Short mmCIF file of C-alpha atoms in Angstrom, two decimals:
data_model
loop_
_atom_site.label_atom_id
_atom_site.label_comp_id
_atom_site.label_asym_id
_atom_site.label_seq_id
_atom_site.Cartn_x
_atom_site.Cartn_y
_atom_site.Cartn_z
CA MET K 232 124.88 120.39 84.96
CA LYS K 233 122.22 121.78 82.67
CA LYS K 234 122.12 125.31 82.71
CA VAL K 235 119.01 127.47 83.29
CA PHE K 236 118.72 128.88 79.94
CA MET K 237 116.03 131.79 80.02
CA LEU K 238 116.14 135.29 79.58
CA LEU K 239 115.84 136.88 83.04
CA CYS K 240 115.32 140.48 81.89
CA MET K 241 111.75 140.84 80.45
CA THR K 242 112.76 144.28 78.81
CA LEU K 243 110.52 146.79 77.02
CA LEU K 244 111.29 146.85 73.70
CA PHE K 245 111.48 150.22 71.85
CA ASN K 246 110.79 150.83 68.47
CA ILE K 247 114.26 152.19 67.47
CA ASN K 248 116.93 150.82 65.03
CA ILE K 249 119.91 149.63 66.83
CA TYR K 250 121.53 147.53 64.26
CA ALA K 251 123.21 150.41 62.30
CA SER K 252 126.83 148.88 63.39
CA TYR K 253 125.62 145.07 63.08
CA ASP K 254 126.70 142.82 60.39
CA VAL K 255 123.53 141.07 60.06
CA GLN K 256 124.47 137.84 58.00
CA PHE K 257 121.12 135.90 58.21
CA ASN K 258 118.98 137.42 55.49
CA ASN K 259 120.15 135.44 52.62
CA TYR K 260 119.87 132.20 54.34
CA ASP K 261 117.53 129.75 53.12
CA PHE K 262 115.70 127.50 55.42
CA SER K 263 114.44 125.05 52.79
CA ASN K 264 116.95 122.58 53.30
CA SER K 265 117.08 122.84 56.73
CA SER K 266 116.00 119.54 59.21
CA ILE K 267 113.37 121.97 61.11
CA GLU K 268 110.45 119.36 61.85
CA ASN K 269 106.67 120.37 61.81
CA LYS K 270 105.40 123.39 63.65
CA GLY K 271 104.97 121.48 67.12
CA GLU K 272 101.31 121.50 67.15
CA GLU K 273 101.75 118.54 69.75
CA ALA K 274 104.11 120.91 71.99
CA ILE K 275 101.87 123.64 72.11
CA LYS K 276 98.84 121.50 72.85
CA PHE K 277 100.71 119.88 75.60
CA ILE K 278 101.31 123.44 77.34
CA ASN K 279 97.91 124.63 76.57
CA SER K 280 96.25 121.68 78.28
CA TYR K 281 97.84 123.28 81.44
CA ARG K 282 96.99 126.70 80.66
CA GLU K 283 93.43 125.86 79.69
CA GLN K 284 92.99 124.41 83.29
CA LEU K 285 94.45 127.65 84.98
CA GLN K 286 91.88 129.43 82.97
CA ILE K 287 94.62 131.67 81.30
CA ASP K 288 94.72 132.66 77.72
CA LEU K 289 96.05 129.87 75.25
CA LEU K 290 99.17 130.39 73.64
CA VAL K 291 98.99 130.79 69.89
CA GLU K 292 101.88 130.36 67.29
CA ASN K 293 103.41 133.55 65.88
CA GLU K 294 105.14 133.82 62.71
CA LYS K 295 107.75 136.13 63.68
CA LEU K 296 108.41 134.61 66.76
CA SER K 297 108.94 131.31 64.99
CA THR K 298 111.17 133.00 62.51
CA ILE K 299 113.36 134.24 65.56
CA ALA K 300 113.50 130.86 66.81
CA GLY K 301 114.44 129.20 63.60
CA GLU K 302 117.22 131.70 63.35
CA GLN K 303 118.35 131.15 66.75
CA SER K 304 118.64 127.11 66.60
CA LYS K 305 120.57 127.60 63.10
CA TYR K 306 122.82 130.01 64.60
CA MET K 307 123.76 127.69 67.61
CA ASP K 308 124.24 124.72 65.26
CA GLU K 309 126.57 126.95 62.98
CA ASN K 310 128.68 128.11 65.80
CA ASP K 311 128.38 125.14 67.96
CA SER K 312 126.88 127.47 70.50
CA PHE K 313 124.33 126.81 73.11
CA SER K 314 123.29 130.32 74.49
CA THR K 315 120.62 132.65 74.38
CA GLU K 316 123.33 135.39 73.48
CA GLN K 317 124.72 135.62 70.12
CA ASP K 318 128.40 137.06 69.38
CA GLN K 319 128.14 139.85 66.75
CA ASN K 320 131.37 138.62 65.42
CA SER K 321 129.77 135.00 64.63
CA LYS K 322 128.20 133.76 61.54
CA LEU K 323 124.22 134.22 61.37
CA PHE K 324 124.48 137.09 63.80
CA THR K 325 120.97 138.89 64.30
CA GLY K 326 121.35 140.19 67.71
CA ILE K 327 122.97 139.80 71.01
CA TYR K 328 119.69 139.21 73.11
CA PRO K 329 116.30 137.65 72.10
CA LYS K 330 114.79 141.43 72.53
CA ASP K 331 117.37 142.37 69.83
CA ARG K 332 116.41 139.79 67.56
CA ALA K 333 112.85 140.43 68.12
CA LEU K 334 113.31 144.10 66.84
CA TYR K 335 115.10 142.85 64.05
CA ASN K 336 112.16 140.88 63.00
CA LYS K 337 109.70 143.38 63.96
CA TYR K 338 108.20 141.79 66.70
CA LEU K 339 107.10 144.65 68.80
CA ASN K 340 105.20 143.07 71.66
CA PRO K 341 107.12 144.46 74.77
CA TYR K 342 108.01 141.10 76.54
CA VAL K 343 109.99 138.46 75.00
CA LEU K 344 111.44 135.21 76.66
CA GLU K 345 113.83 132.46 75.05
CA PHE K 346 114.05 129.29 76.09
CA ILE K 347 116.94 126.68 74.25
CA GLU K 348 117.13 122.87 74.58
CA LYS K 349 119.06 120.15 72.66
CA ASP K 350 119.33 116.58 71.65
CA ARG K 351 115.75 115.99 71.74
CA ASN K 352 113.57 114.00 69.31
CA THR K 353 110.71 116.54 69.13
CA TYR K 354 109.55 120.00 70.24
CA LYS K 355 107.35 118.37 72.87
CA ASP K 356 110.12 116.27 74.23
CA ALA K 357 112.24 119.56 74.38
CA LEU K 358 109.50 121.34 75.78
CA ILE K 359 108.70 118.68 78.65
CA ASN K 360 112.37 118.70 79.41
CA LEU K 361 112.37 122.68 79.89
CA ILE K 362 109.53 122.67 82.19
CA ASP K 363 111.00 120.02 84.35
CA ASN K 364 113.09 123.04 85.57
CA PRO K 365 110.64 124.74 87.83
CA TYR K 366 111.97 128.25 86.95
CA ASN K 367 111.20 127.69 83.27
CA ARG K 368 107.57 126.14 84.40
CA ILE K 369 106.83 129.35 86.09
CA ASN K 370 107.32 131.51 83.07
CA TRP K 371 105.60 129.04 80.70
CA LEU K 372 102.46 129.33 82.68
CA ASN K 373 102.66 133.20 83.05
CA PRO K 374 99.43 134.51 81.65
CA LEU K 375 101.65 137.63 80.40
CA TYR K 376 103.01 135.65 77.49
CA VAL K 377 100.43 134.69 74.92
CA GLU K 378 102.38 134.15 71.78
CA VAL K 379 104.96 131.58 71.01
CA GLY K 380 107.62 130.73 68.44
CA MET K 381 109.42 127.25 67.92
CA GLY K 382 112.55 126.54 65.61
CA SER K 383 114.86 123.66 65.42
CA TYR K 384 117.91 122.62 63.43
CA ASN K 385 119.72 119.34 63.80
CA ASN K 386 118.39 119.04 67.34
CA LYS K 387 118.90 122.60 68.60
CA TYR K 388 115.86 123.64 69.72
CA ALA K 389 114.63 127.30 70.32
CA PHE K 390 111.44 128.62 71.95
CA GLU K 391 110.30 132.21 72.21
CA LEU K 392 107.42 133.41 74.20
CA GLY K 393 105.91 136.75 73.59
CA GLY K 394 103.37 139.06 75.20
CA SER K 395 102.13 142.52 76.58
CA GLU K 396 100.77 143.58 79.88
CA ILE K 397 98.27 141.75 81.82
CA LYS K 398 95.04 143.65 82.93
CA GLU K 399 94.33 141.37 86.03
CA SER K 400 95.64 139.06 88.63
CA PHE K 401 96.19 135.54 88.10
CA ILE K 402 96.94 132.81 90.60
CA VAL K 403 99.13 130.24 89.18
CA THR K 404 100.07 126.87 91.15
CA TYR K 405 102.11 123.98 90.66
CA PRO K 406 101.11 121.21 90.89
CA LEU K 407 97.51 122.19 89.96
CA ASN K 408 94.73 122.15 92.56
CA ASN K 409 93.33 118.35 92.59
CA GLN K 410 96.10 117.25 90.07
CA LYS K 411 96.96 113.69 90.38
CA ASN K 412 99.67 111.42 89.56
CA VAL K 413 102.06 114.02 90.59
CA PRO K 414 105.84 112.66 91.15
CA TYR K 415 107.05 112.22 94.49
CA TYR K 416 110.46 112.86 93.68
CA TRP K 417 112.37 115.05 91.22
CA LYS K 418 115.91 114.78 89.68
CA ASP K 419 117.75 118.09 90.42
CA ASN K 420 120.12 118.34 87.50
CA ILE K 421 119.69 121.91 86.78
CA ASP K 422 121.90 124.97 87.80
CA PRO K 423 121.09 127.10 89.50
CA SER K 424 119.14 124.64 91.47
CA PRO K 425 116.34 126.00 93.96
CA TYR K 426 117.96 123.77 96.61
CA ARG K 427 121.08 125.68 96.50
CA PHE K 428 120.48 127.52 99.51
CA TYR K 429 119.92 124.36 101.78
CA LYS K 430 122.33 121.34 102.85
CA ASN K 431 120.65 118.76 100.66
CA THR K 432 123.18 117.85 98.11
CA ASN K 433 121.54 114.60 96.96
CA SER K 434 120.69 115.12 93.17
CA ILE K 435 117.30 113.31 93.99
CA LYS K 436 115.00 115.51 96.01
CA SER K 437 111.21 116.29 96.44
CA PRO K 438 109.45 118.19 93.36
CA VAL K 439 109.47 121.76 93.89
CA ILE K 440 105.76 123.17 94.52
CA SER K 441 105.12 126.59 93.22
CA PHE K 442 102.64 129.66 93.88
CA SER K 443 102.44 132.56 91.71
CA CYS K 444 100.34 135.44 91.52
CA PHE K 445 101.00 137.44 88.37
CA MET K 446 99.75 141.16 88.67
CA PRO K 447 99.61 144.13 86.64
CA ARG K 448 101.57 145.99 89.11
CA GLN K 449 105.16 145.59 90.12
CA VAL K 450 105.89 143.57 93.31
CA SER K 451 108.84 144.47 95.21
CA SER K 452 108.91 141.66 97.82
CA ILE K 453 106.63 138.87 98.89
CA ILE K 454 106.38 138.39 102.73
CA PRO K 455 105.34 134.76 103.87
CA LYS K 456 103.16 135.13 106.84
CA LYS K 457 102.22 131.21 106.97
CA ILE K 458 103.06 128.62 104.42
CA THR K 459 102.28 124.82 105.32
CA LEU K 460 102.24 121.50 103.45
CA ILE K 461 100.28 118.90 105.02
CA ASN K 462 100.24 114.80 104.37
CA LYS K 463 96.26 114.79 104.54
CA ASP K 464 96.37 111.10 104.81
CA LYS K 465 98.16 110.89 107.70
CA ASN K 466 97.48 114.79 108.98
CA GLN K 467 100.91 115.36 109.37
CA ASN K 468 102.95 118.65 108.51
CA VAL K 469 105.71 118.30 106.27
CA ASP K 470 109.01 120.09 106.89
CA ILE K 471 109.83 122.66 104.01
CA ASN K 472 112.02 125.31 102.83
CA ILE K 473 110.93 128.72 101.03
CA ASN K 474 112.16 130.34 98.45
CA THR K 475 110.94 134.08 97.99
CA PRO K 476 112.28 136.69 95.47
CA ARG K 477 114.45 138.11 98.41
CA LYS K 478 116.10 135.22 98.74
CA ASP K 479 116.20 133.97 95.03
CA GLU K 480 116.92 136.31 92.38
CA TYR K 481 115.13 134.29 89.66
CA LEU K 482 111.64 134.70 91.49
CA ASN K 483 109.64 137.91 91.04
CA TYR K 484 105.74 137.16 91.35
CA SER K 485 106.48 133.59 92.71
CA VAL K 486 107.50 131.66 95.83
CA MET K 487 108.71 128.06 95.96
CA ILE K 488 108.24 125.50 98.49
CA LEU K 489 110.88 123.04 98.93
CA PRO K 490 109.93 119.64 101.02
CA ASP K 491 112.91 118.59 103.15
CA LYS K 492 112.28 114.96 102.07
CA TYR K 493 110.62 112.69 99.23
CA LEU K 494 106.92 112.98 99.26
CA ILE K 495 105.25 109.82 99.97
CA LYS K 496 103.71 107.87 96.85
CA ASN K 497 99.95 107.66 96.32
CA THR K 498 99.35 110.32 98.90
CA GLU K 499 97.22 113.44 99.15
CA TYR K 500 98.81 116.92 100.25
CA GLU K 501 97.53 120.24 101.02
CA VAL K 502 99.35 123.20 100.36
CA TYR K 503 98.46 126.70 102.20
CA VAL K 504 99.87 129.95 101.70
CA ASN K 505 99.36 133.19 103.82
CA LEU K 506 101.29 136.08 101.70
CA ASP K 507 101.73 139.76 101.79
CA PHE K 508 102.57 141.02 98.12
CA VAL K 509 104.30 144.22 98.97
CA PHE K 510 104.17 146.88 95.86
CA GLU K 511 106.79 149.32 94.92
CA ASP K 512 104.62 152.22 96.49
CA GLY K 513 104.60 150.38 99.70
CA ARG K 514 101.00 149.27 99.58
CA ILE K 515 100.24 145.53 100.46
CA LYS K 516 97.93 142.91 98.92
CA PRO K 517 97.54 139.98 101.40
CA ILE K 518 96.66 136.70 99.57
CA LYS K 519 95.58 133.41 101.10
CA HIS K 520 95.20 130.23 99.11
CA ARG K 521 94.71 126.52 99.38
CA TRP K 522 94.93 123.72 97.21
CA SER K 523 95.69 119.95 97.09
CA PHE K 524 97.29 117.37 94.91
CA THR K 525 97.96 113.56 94.98
CA THR K 526 101.44 111.74 94.23
CA SER K 527 101.87 109.00 92.04
CA ASN K 528 102.81 105.54 92.70
CA ILE K 529 104.90 105.22 89.58
CA VAL K 530 108.76 104.89 90.19
CA ASN K 531 109.76 107.20 87.81
CA PRO K 532 107.23 109.40 86.51
CA ASN K 533 107.60 112.47 84.30
CA ILE K 534 107.43 115.74 86.24
CA ILE K 535 104.85 117.04 84.05
CA ASN K 536 104.11 114.30 81.57
CA LYS K 537 100.20 115.37 81.26
CA VAL K 538 97.67 117.10 83.08
CA GLU K 539 95.69 114.50 85.26
CA LEU K 540 93.20 116.24 87.52
CA GLU K 541 91.10 114.49 89.83
CA ASN K 542 88.00 116.50 89.13
CA ASN K 543 85.47 114.23 90.64
CA VAL K 544 84.90 115.04 94.48
CA ASN K 545 85.03 112.15 96.97
CA ARG K 546 82.84 111.93 100.11
CA GLN K 547 85.90 113.05 102.47
CA GLN K 548 86.79 116.19 100.41
CA LEU K 549 82.95 117.11 100.10
CA LEU K 550 82.61 117.20 104.01
CA GLU K 551 85.71 119.21 104.15
CA LEU K 552 84.27 121.86 101.79
CA ILE K 553 80.86 121.90 103.50
CA PHE K 554 82.40 122.59 106.95
CA GLN K 555 84.89 125.20 105.86
CA GLU K 556 83.10 127.07 103.29
CA LEU K 557 79.92 127.17 105.65
CA ASN K 558 81.92 127.85 108.75
CA ILE K 559 80.50 124.86 110.57
CA LYS K 560 82.19 124.31 113.90
CA THR K 561 83.71 121.06 114.48
CA SER K 562 84.58 119.20 117.83
CA GLU K 563 87.87 116.94 118.31
CA ASP K 564 86.07 114.51 120.81
CA LYS K 565 83.59 113.12 118.36
CA ILE K 566 84.10 109.10 118.13
CA ASN K 567 85.21 107.27 115.11
CA LYS K 568 82.37 104.98 114.23
CA PHE K 569 83.98 104.16 110.79
CA SER K 570 86.53 101.17 110.38
CA ASP K 571 87.58 102.81 107.09
CA VAL K 572 88.43 106.05 108.24
CA ASN K 573 91.74 106.94 109.69
CA SER K 574 91.77 108.44 113.10
CA ASP K 575 94.95 110.38 112.02
CA SER K 576 93.45 111.73 108.83
CA ASN K 577 92.91 115.33 108.26
CA TYR K 578 89.27 114.31 107.14
CA ALA K 579 88.51 112.50 110.26
CA LYS K 580 87.05 115.44 112.35
CA TYR K 581 84.73 116.67 109.15
CA ILE K 582 83.66 112.96 108.83
CA ASN K 583 83.07 112.26 112.35
CA ASN K 584 81.39 115.63 113.13
CA ALA K 585 79.13 115.37 110.06
CA TYR K 586 77.76 111.66 111.26
CA SER K 587 77.10 113.37 114.75
CA LEU K 588 75.20 115.85 113.46
CA GLY K 589 73.11 113.66 111.10
CA LEU K 590 74.39 115.11 107.88
CA ILE K 591 75.58 111.58 106.58
CA ASN K 592 75.15 107.75 107.10
CA GLY K 593 77.69 105.07 106.67
CA TYR K 594 77.27 102.08 103.63
CA SER K 595 76.87 99.94 106.65
CA GLU K 596 77.23 100.12 110.26
CA ASN K 597 80.85 100.68 110.36
CA THR K 598 81.92 101.70 106.71
CA PHE K 599 81.96 105.33 105.03
CA GLY K 600 83.60 104.87 101.87
CA PRO K 601 85.77 108.28 102.31
CA LYS K 602 87.41 108.08 98.99
CA ASN K 603 84.07 107.11 97.02
CA TYR K 604 82.79 109.64 94.43
CA VAL K 605 80.06 111.83 95.29
CA SER K 606 76.93 111.58 92.70
CA ARG K 607 74.86 114.60 91.90
CA GLU K 608 71.89 113.33 93.82
CA GLN K 609 74.16 112.31 96.98
CA LEU K 610 75.72 115.89 97.02
CA ILE K 611 72.21 117.40 96.97
CA VAL K 612 70.55 114.98 99.86
CA ILE K 613 73.69 115.89 102.05
CA LEU K 614 73.52 119.49 101.43
CA MET K 615 69.79 119.66 102.24
CA ARG K 616 70.48 118.00 105.53
CA VAL K 617 72.91 121.00 106.04
CA TYR K 618 70.10 123.02 105.21
CA ASP K 619 67.90 121.56 107.87
CA TYR K 620 70.84 121.78 110.40
CA LEU K 621 71.69 125.49 109.89
CA LEU K 622 68.03 126.79 109.42
CA ASP K 623 66.46 124.22 111.89
CA ARG K 624 64.03 123.05 109.24
CA SER K 625 63.05 119.97 107.56
CA TYR K 626 63.31 120.03 104.02
CA ILE K 627 61.25 116.62 103.79
CA THR K 628 57.96 118.57 104.97
CA GLN K 629 58.62 121.62 102.94
CA THR K 630 55.99 122.68 100.26
CA VAL K 631 57.56 122.79 96.68
CA TYR K 632 56.31 125.66 94.29
CA ASP K 633 57.93 124.78 91.25
CA GLU K 634 56.26 121.89 89.75
CA ASP K 635 58.68 121.83 86.61
CA ILE K 636 60.65 119.21 88.07
CA PHE K 637 63.67 117.57 85.99
CA LYS K 638 62.62 115.11 83.36
CA ASP K 639 64.90 112.37 84.53
CA ILE K 640 64.11 113.03 88.21
CA ASN K 641 62.67 109.46 88.39
CA ASP K 642 65.68 108.08 87.84
CA SER K 643 67.08 109.07 91.22
CA GLY K 644 64.37 107.28 93.16
CA ASN K 645 62.28 108.06 96.05
CA TRP K 646 65.21 108.59 98.49
CA SER K 647 66.48 111.68 96.76
CA ARG K 648 63.49 112.95 95.03
CA LYS K 649 62.42 115.55 97.54
CA ALA K 650 65.91 116.89 98.32
CA ILE K 651 66.26 117.63 94.42
CA GLU K 652 62.68 119.20 94.32
CA VAL K 653 63.33 121.27 97.33
CA ALA K 654 66.87 122.49 95.77
CA LYS K 655 65.52 123.16 92.74
CA ASP K 656 62.67 125.20 94.20
CA ILE K 657 65.09 127.31 96.33
CA GLU K 658 67.35 127.70 93.42
CA LEU K 659 70.51 125.91 94.59
CA ILE K 660 70.28 123.93 91.31
CA ASN K 661 69.59 124.46 87.64
CA GLY K 662 70.12 120.96 86.07
CA LYS K 663 72.57 120.28 82.97
CA GLY K 664 70.31 121.66 80.12
CA ASN K 665 67.06 120.15 78.51
CA ASN K 666 65.64 120.05 82.18
CA MET K 667 67.77 117.01 82.95
CA PHE K 668 69.76 116.63 86.16
CA TYR K 669 71.71 113.58 85.40
CA PRO K 670 71.52 112.51 89.30
CA LYS K 671 73.75 109.26 88.93
CA LYS K 672 76.41 111.33 87.53
CA PHE K 673 79.48 111.98 89.57
CA THR K 674 79.67 115.95 90.79
CA THR K 675 83.00 117.65 90.26
CA ARG K 676 84.63 119.74 93.03
CA ASP K 677 83.74 123.04 90.97
CA GLU K 678 80.03 122.16 90.77
CA ALA K 679 80.09 120.99 94.40
CA LEU K 680 81.50 124.36 95.44
CA LEU K 681 79.25 126.61 93.21
CA VAL K 682 76.16 124.46 95.13
CA ILE K 683 77.58 124.74 98.50
CA ASN K 684 78.42 128.72 98.00
CA ARG K 685 74.71 129.19 96.53
CA LEU K 686 73.44 127.36 99.91
CA ASN K 687 75.77 129.50 101.79
CA LYS K 688 74.21 132.76 100.41
CA TYR K 689 70.76 131.46 100.74
CA ILE K 690 71.18 130.89 104.33
CA SER K 691 73.04 134.18 105.19
CA LEU K 692 69.90 136.10 103.84
CA ARG K 693 67.50 134.12 106.26
CA LYS K 694 69.57 133.75 109.59
#
């Protein structure tokens, strides 16, 4: 079984000399003949693609951390060792723990975390295999760590993460919101396994879903109030197990969500968490968060091969956003008019209620195209219909005072021009620069949320 090799104690480093009794043998070693490969730019780029989507600081390479990693990889090769701890009686010893070796190399940021891997071809391959471990993955996406060092020798790899205190809270999920091609199963070959508390002994399991909220303050416990995993295509709850820091000693600011069975391939899932984060002084911070992801239809995908986000919002997702963000009530008794809408889908109530309220039309008498992407002009037309419904107005007859319309507005055709004009006039939209709107371009989820929130604010001031 592959061991989880990570430093669990993120201990504060103090600027003191603890090496008086150590026989440090690394000082005169010449790395010029070692088999260390390139500096691992592809590995850093790979993990930073995730961190960028999470809007946390990107990792930058630190020379001292790379020296520490290089020394550790050579130590492991020289002593036929595979551990983050060194034996002070062994050759090339520089410190028992990673924090000791950090001090020896005068790396003084207070937090250092080490990972080791072997028998891989490149730094990127080694990192991908490390992050297949959900415990490691949480740490690599921790915004506390902002610097990285890498070293390898004869296919022994060492990675060092370093950082200091964070000043604000960050929510980090795996999978990411709207990530697609997420594996629907996972080969659990790590020890300890997050599934160790449960009866499932099969090595092939569902991928581990994680929610983390990294905070400047120390958390003493996380209390789950409600956690759900929903198959949105079938509108079904998935049976899950929950690991919290109280149950799992390797967690701190995180909870793990472990589905009982494999996920279904090529299926959209929604995760909802309602948690109380309890601080050491007894104060409580409630956190609610909801996100979605779509599984792959590939038989054997890599757990985290690359970031693929479904940024464009489709028609059924847009309606869900509108009803939820604007608190529009839905009725379950609306008839399903569209043959391409699954009545059991979680989206069906939004689609059927939107049609009943006159917010949408189908492509034909009985088709809606629920998974078709939404263009920017389509978004505005639907939202202006919502504007009419909630304010009991008619945007079609509304006078427009801003005559400085977008230069490409004629590209949208007559059917959406008035909606775009009114939306601009009431400052729901600003365009894309150079007084352009790009009406035919698909809209992203973030863009849709931005305009929906602006509409919500506009309506709340006028009700």
